[in-house]
Amino acid sequence: MKKIWKSILAITCTAMMFANLAACEKKEIISAYDIAVENGFQGTEEEWLSSLKGSNGLDGSGLNIQDVYEAAKANGFEGSLLDFIKEYLDADVQEDNDTKTIADNMLSVVSIYCGFTKTVEAENWWEKAEEVKYSSAGSGVILDLNKEAGNATIVTNYHVLYDAECNTPNHISDSIYLYPYGAFNQYSTETNSDEKGDGIKARYVGGAMDYDIAVLKIEGSEFIRNNLITKAKIGNSEGVQAGEKVFAVGNPDGAGISVVSGVISVESEYIEMSSTSGVGTVSYRVMRTDAAINSGNSGGALFNARGELIGITNAKNVGSDVDNMCYALPMAQVKNLYKNILDNGGVLQRAMLGVMAEKISSKPVMVNGKLTVEEEIIVSSAEIATTAAAYNKLHFGDKFISITIGGETVAITKLHHVNDQLLKVRKGDTITIKVLRDNQEVDVQITYNNDLYFTMYN
């Protein structure tokens, strides 16, 4: 199959080359300026270009570049619109991407190196147990930055920092070094440190294994004060759609910050993976992309074409018969996890309703010109425990319409909207859930004033 594909590719390239050569051989190239002279214009090419600009915007009012291009074609100009812009307007045209935006994105991503120590028991009674040092590499994204103070807060994947055999009480690395783009990397896998390079020691703030999210902090870094570093601009992952161009930035194979591109294959789905601890499985909500995500990319960034952070890369399908199936945690969820962890001293506290929600139907819809899927979500619990936050509030069969937290109302059109929004709730908050019950809209208020209404993750 690979040989057939290569043959087709070669034939296609050859055919294109012949087509271009034929065009060059048979047709005389006439510039737009020459055409203007033939039609009576008198003056230099610079004067002709100036004449196109109009006077104080009046002569050219009502015209756009497409109009000028069409007029040039009508008078004999041959070439694409991009050719016209490049030749006559001296524009820096970027046909497929924005390298300045990509460069800014790369400055918001860091390489992460984690040192671990584990105890290896002796095989014989006369031998001593040995402590072994080892390390791993991953990526992280700067979400908050204070350059003047040299401070930064970074989000990454929990599994980048965790190893079940590590000797620390929580099995999280206690030797974490970060390298922004361009930093001199002298990380030593023998000492799990960087004594000669630009490695920045980071502190683990907290995280949640079941969500594969962790938060790091840097404080008082001279490198941050004195170098080009930015924070990522958070985008709306709820607005992505299949086919949208994306860029993955990370530290593949521990080789340093680099960028690859692809498209969104599926905007939202669930995958089941082995738990980071190696015990049991965990279900993650992800976006799927064909952008190459490899070992070391974990915790890195997925940006849209506008340079907005829409996901944190965390996994890929490694089946021998599967290609181009890579995954990223959506920022709609990650930003809520991130703030929850910071607000709760490093521990994730998720508000719970105490009921089961179920999708009973779905349909394709167009929203602002974008294709998406709208789901109908209902309460599927026939019985609700008396200790649940929703006891005597929500009823079996209630259809979710919206949820309001802190004055912000979000329509519930997908099952994950309920869970994502509940990550915003803090103890003492009152939320309002609008449901459809017996063909009537009902506002249900729930106050989270009980520790039993929260589940803790760490």
Coordinates of C-alpha atoms in Angstrom, one line a residue:
M1 CA 0.0 0.0 0.0
K2 CA 2.9 2.4 0.8
K3 CA 4.5 1.7 -2.6
I4 CA 1.2 2.4 -4.4
W5 CA 0.8 5.7 -2.6
K6 CA 4.3 6.8 -3.4
S7 CA 3.7 6.0 -7.1
I8 CA 0.5 8.1 -7.1
L9 CA 2.3 11.0 -5.3
A10 CA 5.2 10.9 -7.8
I11 CA 2.8 10.9 -10.8
T12 CA 0.8 13.8 -9.3
C13 CA 3.9 15.9 -8.8
T14 CA 5.2 15.2 -12.3
A15 CA 1.9 16.2 -13.8
M16 CA 1.9 19.5 -11.9
M17 CA 5.4 20.2 -13.1
F18 CA 4.6 19.6 -16.7
A19 CA 1.5 21.9 -16.4
N20 CA 3.6 24.7 -15.0
L21 CA 6.3 24.3 -17.7
A22 CA 3.7 24.4 -20.4
A23 CA 2.3 27.6 -19.1
C24 CA 5.7 29.2 -19.0
E25 CA 6.6 28.2 -22.5
K26 CA 3.4 29.3 -24.3
K27 CA 2.3 32.5 -22.7
E28 CA 3.9 35.9 -22.5
I29 CA 3.8 37.6 -19.1
I30 CA 2.3 41.1 -19.2
S31 CA 2.3 43.2 -16.0
A32 CA -0.7 45.2 -14.8
Y33 CA 1.4 48.4 -15.2
D34 CA 2.1 47.6 -18.9
I35 CA -1.6 47.0 -19.4
A36 CA -2.4 50.4 -17.8
V37 CA 0.1 52.1 -20.2
E38 CA -1.5 50.4 -23.2
N39 CA -4.8 51.7 -22.0
G40 CA -3.6 55.3 -21.9
F41 CA -2.0 55.8 -18.5
Q42 CA 1.0 58.2 -18.5
G43 CA 3.6 58.1 -15.7
T44 CA 6.0 55.8 -13.9
E45 CA 5.0 52.5 -12.2
E46 CA 5.3 54.2 -8.8
E47 CA 2.9 56.9 -9.9
W48 CA 0.5 54.2 -11.2
L49 CA 0.6 52.4 -7.8
S50 CA -0.1 55.7 -6.1
S51 CA -3.1 56.3 -8.3
L52 CA -4.6 53.0 -7.1
K53 CA -4.6 54.3 -3.5
G54 CA -7.0 57.1 -4.2
S55 CA -7.1 60.6 -2.6
N56 CA -7.7 60.6 1.1
G57 CA -9.6 57.4 0.7
L58 CA -12.3 59.1 -1.5
D59 CA -11.3 57.9 -5.0
G60 CA -11.0 54.3 -3.8
S61 CA -14.1 54.3 -1.6
G62 CA -16.4 51.4 -2.5
L63 CA -13.4 49.4 -3.9
N64 CA -11.6 46.5 -2.3
I65 CA -8.6 44.4 -3.3
Q66 CA -10.8 41.9 -5.0
D67 CA -12.3 44.6 -7.2
V68 CA -8.8 45.8 -8.2
Y69 CA -7.7 42.3 -8.9
E70 CA -10.7 41.6 -11.1
A71 CA -10.1 44.8 -13.1
A72 CA -6.5 43.8 -13.6
K73 CA -7.6 40.3 -14.9
A74 CA -10.1 41.9 -17.2
N75 CA -7.2 43.9 -18.8
G76 CA -5.0 40.8 -19.2
F77 CA -3.3 40.2 -15.9
E78 CA -2.6 36.5 -15.4
G79 CA -2.0 35.0 -11.9
S80 CA -3.8 34.4 -8.6
L81 CA -5.0 37.1 -6.2
L82 CA -2.0 36.2 -4.0
D83 CA 0.3 36.8 -7.0
F84 CA -1.2 40.2 -7.6
I85 CA -0.9 41.2 -3.9
K86 CA 2.7 40.1 -3.7
E87 CA 3.8 41.8 -6.9
Y88 CA 2.0 45.1 -6.6
L89 CA 1.1 45.8 -3.0
D90 CA 4.4 44.6 -1.6
A91 CA 2.5 42.6 1.1
D92 CA 3.9 39.9 3.3
V93 CA 1.3 37.2 2.3
Q94 CA 1.1 34.1 4.5
E95 CA -0.9 31.5 2.6
D96 CA -1.4 28.8 5.2
N97 CA -0.4 30.0 8.7
D98 CA 0.7 32.9 10.8
T99 CA 4.3 32.4 11.9
K100 CA 4.2 35.4 14.2
T101 CA 1.3 34.0 16.1
I102 CA 2.9 30.5 16.2
A103 CA 6.1 32.1 17.6
D104 CA 4.1 33.8 20.4
N105 CA 2.5 30.5 21.1
M106 CA 5.9 28.7 21.4
L107 CA 7.0 31.3 24.0
S108 CA 4.1 30.3 26.3
V109 CA 5.1 26.6 26.3
V110 CA 7.8 25.0 28.4
S111 CA 9.7 21.7 28.4
I112 CA 9.4 19.8 31.7
Y113 CA 12.0 17.4 33.2
C114 CA 11.1 15.5 36.3
G115 CA 13.5 13.6 38.5
F116 CA 12.5 10.6 40.5
T117 CA 14.1 8.3 43.1
K118 CA 13.0 4.8 43.8
T119 CA 14.3 2.1 46.1
V120 CA 15.3 -1.2 44.5
E121 CA 15.3 -4.1 47.0
A122 CA 18.4 -6.3 47.1
E123 CA 18.0 -9.8 45.5
N124 CA 20.2 -11.4 48.1
W125 CA 20.2 -11.1 51.9
W126 CA 23.8 -9.9 52.0
E127 CA 23.2 -7.1 49.6
K128 CA 21.8 -3.6 50.4
A129 CA 18.8 -2.0 48.9
E130 CA 19.8 0.6 46.3
E131 CA 18.3 4.0 45.5
V132 CA 18.0 4.6 41.8
K133 CA 17.5 8.0 40.1
Y134 CA 15.6 8.3 36.9
S135 CA 13.7 11.0 35.0
S136 CA 10.9 11.8 32.5
A137 CA 10.2 14.6 30.1
G138 CA 7.0 16.4 29.2
S139 CA 5.5 19.8 28.5
G140 CA 3.6 22.5 30.2
V141 CA 1.7 25.7 29.3
I142 CA 2.0 29.1 31.1
L143 CA -1.5 30.3 32.0
D144 CA -0.5 33.2 34.4
L145 CA 2.6 35.3 34.3
N146 CA 4.2 38.2 36.2
K147 CA 7.4 39.0 34.4
E148 CA 8.4 41.8 36.8
A149 CA 8.3 39.4 39.8
G150 CA 9.6 36.5 37.8
N151 CA 6.5 34.4 38.6
A152 CA 4.5 32.0 36.5
T153 CA 1.8 29.4 36.9
I154 CA 1.8 26.4 34.6
V155 CA -0.6 23.7 33.8
T156 CA 0.5 20.2 32.7
N157 CA -0.6 16.6 32.8
Y158 CA -0.6 14.8 36.1
H159 CA 1.1 11.8 34.6
V160 CA 4.1 13.9 33.6
L161 CA 4.9 14.5 37.3
Y162 CA 3.8 11.2 38.8
D163 CA 5.4 7.8 39.0
A164 CA 4.0 5.0 41.2
E165 CA 7.4 3.8 42.2
C166 CA 8.7 7.2 43.3
N167 CA 9.8 7.4 46.9
T168 CA 7.9 10.7 47.7
P169 CA 4.8 10.4 49.8
N170 CA 2.5 11.4 46.9
H171 CA 4.7 9.8 44.2
I172 CA 5.1 13.2 42.6
S173 CA 8.5 14.3 41.5
D174 CA 10.3 16.7 44.0
S175 CA 12.8 17.7 41.3
I176 CA 10.9 19.5 38.6
Y177 CA 12.8 21.7 36.1
L178 CA 11.2 23.9 33.4
Y179 CA 12.8 25.2 30.2
P180 CA 11.1 28.0 28.2
Y181 CA 11.8 28.2 24.5
G182 CA 15.4 29.0 23.8
A183 CA 16.6 28.2 27.3
F184 CA 20.0 26.5 27.7
N185 CA 19.2 22.9 28.8
Q186 CA 21.8 21.3 31.0
Y187 CA 19.5 19.0 32.9
S188 CA 21.4 16.0 34.3
T189 CA 19.7 12.6 34.4
E190 CA 22.4 11.5 36.8
T191 CA 21.7 14.1 39.5
N192 CA 18.1 15.0 38.4
S193 CA 19.1 18.7 38.5
D194 CA 20.5 21.5 36.3
E195 CA 23.5 23.3 37.9
K196 CA 24.9 24.9 34.7
G197 CA 22.0 25.7 32.5
D198 CA 18.8 27.8 32.5
G199 CA 16.6 25.2 34.1
I200 CA 14.0 26.8 36.4
K201 CA 13.0 24.9 39.5
A202 CA 9.2 24.6 39.8
R203 CA 7.0 23.8 42.8
Y204 CA 4.1 21.3 42.6
V205 CA 0.9 23.1 43.7
G206 CA -1.7 20.3 43.2
G207 CA -3.6 18.3 40.7
A208 CA -6.1 15.5 40.1
M209 CA -5.1 12.1 38.7
D210 CA -8.6 11.3 37.5
Y211 CA -8.6 14.4 35.3
D212 CA -4.8 14.1 34.4
I213 CA -4.3 17.8 35.3
A214 CA -1.6 19.3 37.5
V215 CA -0.5 22.9 38.4
L216 CA 3.1 24.1 38.9
K217 CA 4.4 27.4 40.1
I218 CA 7.7 29.3 39.5
E219 CA 8.6 32.2 41.8
G220 CA 11.4 34.8 41.5
S221 CA 13.0 33.6 38.3
E222 CA 15.6 35.8 36.7
F223 CA 15.2 34.0 33.5
I224 CA 11.5 34.9 33.3
R225 CA 12.3 38.5 34.2
N226 CA 14.9 38.9 31.5
N227 CA 13.7 36.8 28.5
L228 CA 11.0 36.5 26.0
I229 CA 8.2 34.6 27.7
T230 CA 4.4 35.0 27.3
K231 CA 1.3 33.4 28.8
A232 CA -1.1 31.6 26.6
K233 CA -4.3 33.2 25.4
I234 CA -7.2 30.9 26.4
G235 CA -9.7 30.2 23.7
N236 CA -13.1 28.5 23.6
S237 CA -12.9 24.8 23.0
E238 CA -16.7 24.6 22.8
G239 CA -16.5 26.5 19.5
V240 CA -14.2 24.1 17.7
Q241 CA -15.4 22.0 14.9
A242 CA -14.2 19.0 12.8
G243 CA -11.7 20.1 10.1
E244 CA -10.5 23.2 12.0
K245 CA -6.7 23.8 11.7
V246 CA -4.7 23.4 14.9
F247 CA -1.1 23.5 16.1
A248 CA 0.4 21.3 18.8
V249 CA 3.4 22.8 20.7
G250 CA 5.4 20.7 23.1
N251 CA 8.6 18.8 23.9
P252 CA 8.4 15.6 21.8
D253 CA 10.9 12.9 22.8
G254 CA 12.4 15.4 25.2
A255 CA 14.1 17.2 22.3
G256 CA 12.9 20.7 23.0
I257 CA 10.0 22.9 22.1
S258 CA 8.7 22.3 18.6
V259 CA 5.4 22.8 16.6
V260 CA 3.3 20.5 14.4
S261 CA 0.0 21.1 12.7
G262 CA -3.1 19.1 11.9
V263 CA -6.9 19.4 12.2
I264 CA -9.6 18.6 14.7
S265 CA -11.0 15.2 13.8
V266 CA -13.6 15.0 16.6
E267 CA -14.5 18.0 18.7
S268 CA -15.7 16.0 21.8
E269 CA -15.5 12.3 22.7
Y270 CA -14.7 10.1 25.6
I271 CA -11.7 7.7 25.8
E272 CA -10.9 5.1 28.4
M273 CA -7.3 4.7 29.5
S274 CA -5.4 2.9 32.2
S275 CA -5.1 5.0 35.4
T276 CA -1.9 6.9 35.9
S277 CA -1.4 4.9 39.1
G278 CA -1.7 1.7 37.0
V279 CA -4.8 0.6 39.0
G280 CA -8.1 0.4 37.0
T281 CA -9.2 2.7 34.2
V282 CA -10.2 6.3 33.8
S283 CA -12.5 8.0 31.3
Y284 CA -11.4 11.3 29.9
R285 CA -13.3 13.8 27.7
V286 CA -11.1 14.8 24.9
M287 CA -10.8 16.4 21.5
R288 CA -9.3 14.2 18.8
T289 CA -6.7 15.5 16.3
D290 CA -4.4 14.2 13.7
A291 CA -1.6 16.5 14.8
A292 CA 1.4 14.4 15.8
I293 CA 1.5 14.0 19.6
N294 CA 4.4 11.9 20.8
S295 CA 6.1 11.0 24.1
G296 CA 7.1 14.3 25.7
N297 CA 4.2 16.2 24.2
S298 CA 2.1 15.4 27.3
G299 CA 1.0 18.5 29.0
G300 CA 1.7 20.7 25.9
A301 CA -0.6 23.0 24.1
L302 CA -3.1 22.7 21.3
F303 CA -3.7 26.1 19.6
N304 CA -6.3 27.1 17.0
A305 CA -5.2 29.1 13.9
R306 CA -5.9 32.4 15.8
G307 CA -3.3 31.4 18.4
E308 CA -5.8 30.6 21.1
L309 CA -5.2 27.8 23.5
I310 CA -8.0 25.3 23.1
G311 CA -6.6 22.1 24.6
I312 CA -3.8 20.4 26.6
T313 CA -2.3 17.4 24.7
N314 CA -2.3 14.3 26.8
A315 CA -2.6 11.0 24.8
K316 CA -2.4 9.2 21.5
N317 CA -3.6 5.8 20.2
V318 CA -0.6 3.6 19.9
G319 CA -2.3 0.6 18.2
S320 CA -0.2 -1.0 15.5
D321 CA -3.1 -0.6 13.0
V322 CA -4.0 3.0 14.0
D323 CA -2.5 6.2 12.8
N324 CA -3.2 9.9 13.5
M325 CA -5.4 9.5 16.5
C326 CA -4.2 11.9 19.2
Y327 CA -6.0 13.6 22.0
A328 CA -6.2 16.8 24.0
L329 CA -8.1 17.8 27.1
P330 CA -10.5 20.7 26.1
M331 CA -9.8 24.1 27.7
A332 CA -13.5 24.5 28.6
Q333 CA -12.8 21.9 31.3
V334 CA -9.1 22.5 31.9
K335 CA -9.6 26.2 32.8
N336 CA -12.2 25.3 35.4
L337 CA -10.0 22.5 36.8
Y338 CA -7.0 24.9 37.0
K339 CA -8.9 27.6 38.9
N340 CA -10.5 25.0 41.2
I341 CA -7.2 23.5 42.2
L342 CA -5.7 27.0 42.9
D343 CA -8.8 28.1 44.9
N344 CA -8.8 25.0 47.1
G345 CA -5.1 24.9 48.1
G346 CA -4.0 22.3 45.6
V347 CA -6.9 19.9 45.9
L348 CA -9.7 19.6 43.4
Q349 CA -13.2 19.8 45.0
R350 CA -15.9 19.1 42.6
A351 CA -19.5 19.9 43.4
M352 CA -21.9 17.0 42.9
L353 CA -25.7 17.0 42.3
G354 CA -26.1 13.5 43.6
V355 CA -28.2 12.4 40.6
M356 CA -27.4 10.6 37.3
A357 CA -27.8 12.6 34.1
E358 CA -28.4 10.8 30.8
K359 CA -28.4 11.7 27.1
I360 CA -31.6 10.5 25.5
S361 CA -31.3 12.1 22.1
S362 CA -29.1 14.1 19.9
K363 CA -29.3 16.0 16.6
P364 CA -27.0 18.1 14.3
V365 CA -27.5 21.8 14.4
M366 CA -25.8 24.9 12.8
V367 CA -24.8 27.5 15.4
N368 CA -23.3 30.7 14.1
G369 CA -22.4 29.0 10.9
K370 CA -20.7 26.0 12.7
L371 CA -21.9 22.5 12.7
T372 CA -22.3 20.9 16.1
V373 CA -24.4 18.3 17.9
E374 CA -27.1 19.2 20.3
E375 CA -28.1 16.7 23.0
E376 CA -31.1 16.3 25.2
I377 CA -30.1 15.7 28.8
I378 CA -32.4 14.4 31.6
V379 CA -32.3 13.4 35.2
S380 CA -32.3 9.6 35.0
S381 CA -32.1 8.8 38.8
A382 CA -35.4 7.2 39.9
E383 CA -34.4 7.6 43.5
I384 CA -32.2 10.4 45.0
A385 CA -30.4 10.0 48.3
T386 CA -31.4 12.3 51.2
T387 CA -27.8 13.4 51.5
A388 CA -27.6 14.6 47.9
A389 CA -27.5 18.3 47.0
A390 CA -30.4 17.8 44.6
Y391 CA -32.6 15.9 47.0
N392 CA -36.2 17.3 46.8
K393 CA -34.9 19.7 44.1
L394 CA -34.5 17.7 40.9
H395 CA -36.9 15.0 39.9
F396 CA -36.7 11.9 37.6
G397 CA -37.2 12.9 34.0
D398 CA -36.4 16.6 34.4
K399 CA -34.8 18.0 31.2
F400 CA -31.8 20.3 31.7
I401 CA -32.1 23.6 30.0
S402 CA -29.5 25.8 31.6
I403 CA -27.3 26.3 34.7
T404 CA -26.5 29.7 36.3
I405 CA -23.4 30.1 38.6
G406 CA -22.2 33.4 39.8
G407 CA -24.5 35.3 37.5
E408 CA -23.3 33.4 34.4
T409 CA -25.9 31.3 32.6
V410 CA -24.8 28.5 30.3
A411 CA -27.2 26.5 28.1
I412 CA -27.0 22.7 28.7
T413 CA -26.9 21.3 25.2
K414 CA -24.3 18.5 25.9
L415 CA -23.9 16.1 28.8
H416 CA -20.5 17.4 29.7
H417 CA -21.8 20.9 30.2
V418 CA -23.3 19.9 33.6
N419 CA -20.0 18.5 34.9
D420 CA -17.8 21.3 33.5
Q421 CA -20.0 24.0 35.1
L422 CA -20.1 22.3 38.5
L423 CA -16.3 22.6 38.7
K424 CA -16.9 26.4 39.2
V425 CA -18.9 25.9 42.4
R426 CA -17.3 26.7 45.8
K427 CA -18.7 26.1 49.2
G428 CA -21.5 28.5 50.1
D429 CA -22.4 29.1 46.4
T430 CA -26.1 29.0 45.3
I431 CA -26.7 27.8 41.7
T432 CA -29.8 27.9 39.6
I433 CA -30.7 25.0 37.3
K434 CA -33.5 25.6 34.8
V435 CA -35.4 22.4 33.9
L436 CA -38.4 21.4 31.8
R437 CA -40.8 19.4 34.0
D438 CA -44.3 18.4 32.9
N439 CA -43.9 20.8 30.0
Q440 CA -43.3 23.7 32.4
E441 CA -40.0 25.5 32.9
V442 CA -38.9 25.4 36.5
D443 CA -36.0 27.2 38.2
V444 CA -34.3 25.0 40.9
Q445 CA -32.0 26.6 43.4
I446 CA -29.3 24.5 45.2
T447 CA -27.0 25.9 47.9
Y448 CA -23.7 24.2 48.4
N449 CA -23.4 24.6 52.2
N450 CA -22.4 21.0 53.1
D451 CA -19.1 19.3 52.6
L452 CA -21.0 16.2 51.6
Y453 CA -22.0 17.9 48.4
F454 CA -18.4 17.9 47.2
T455 CA -16.0 15.1 46.1
M456 CA -12.3 15.6 46.6
Y457 CA -9.6 14.6 44.0
N458 CA -5.9 14.7 44.4

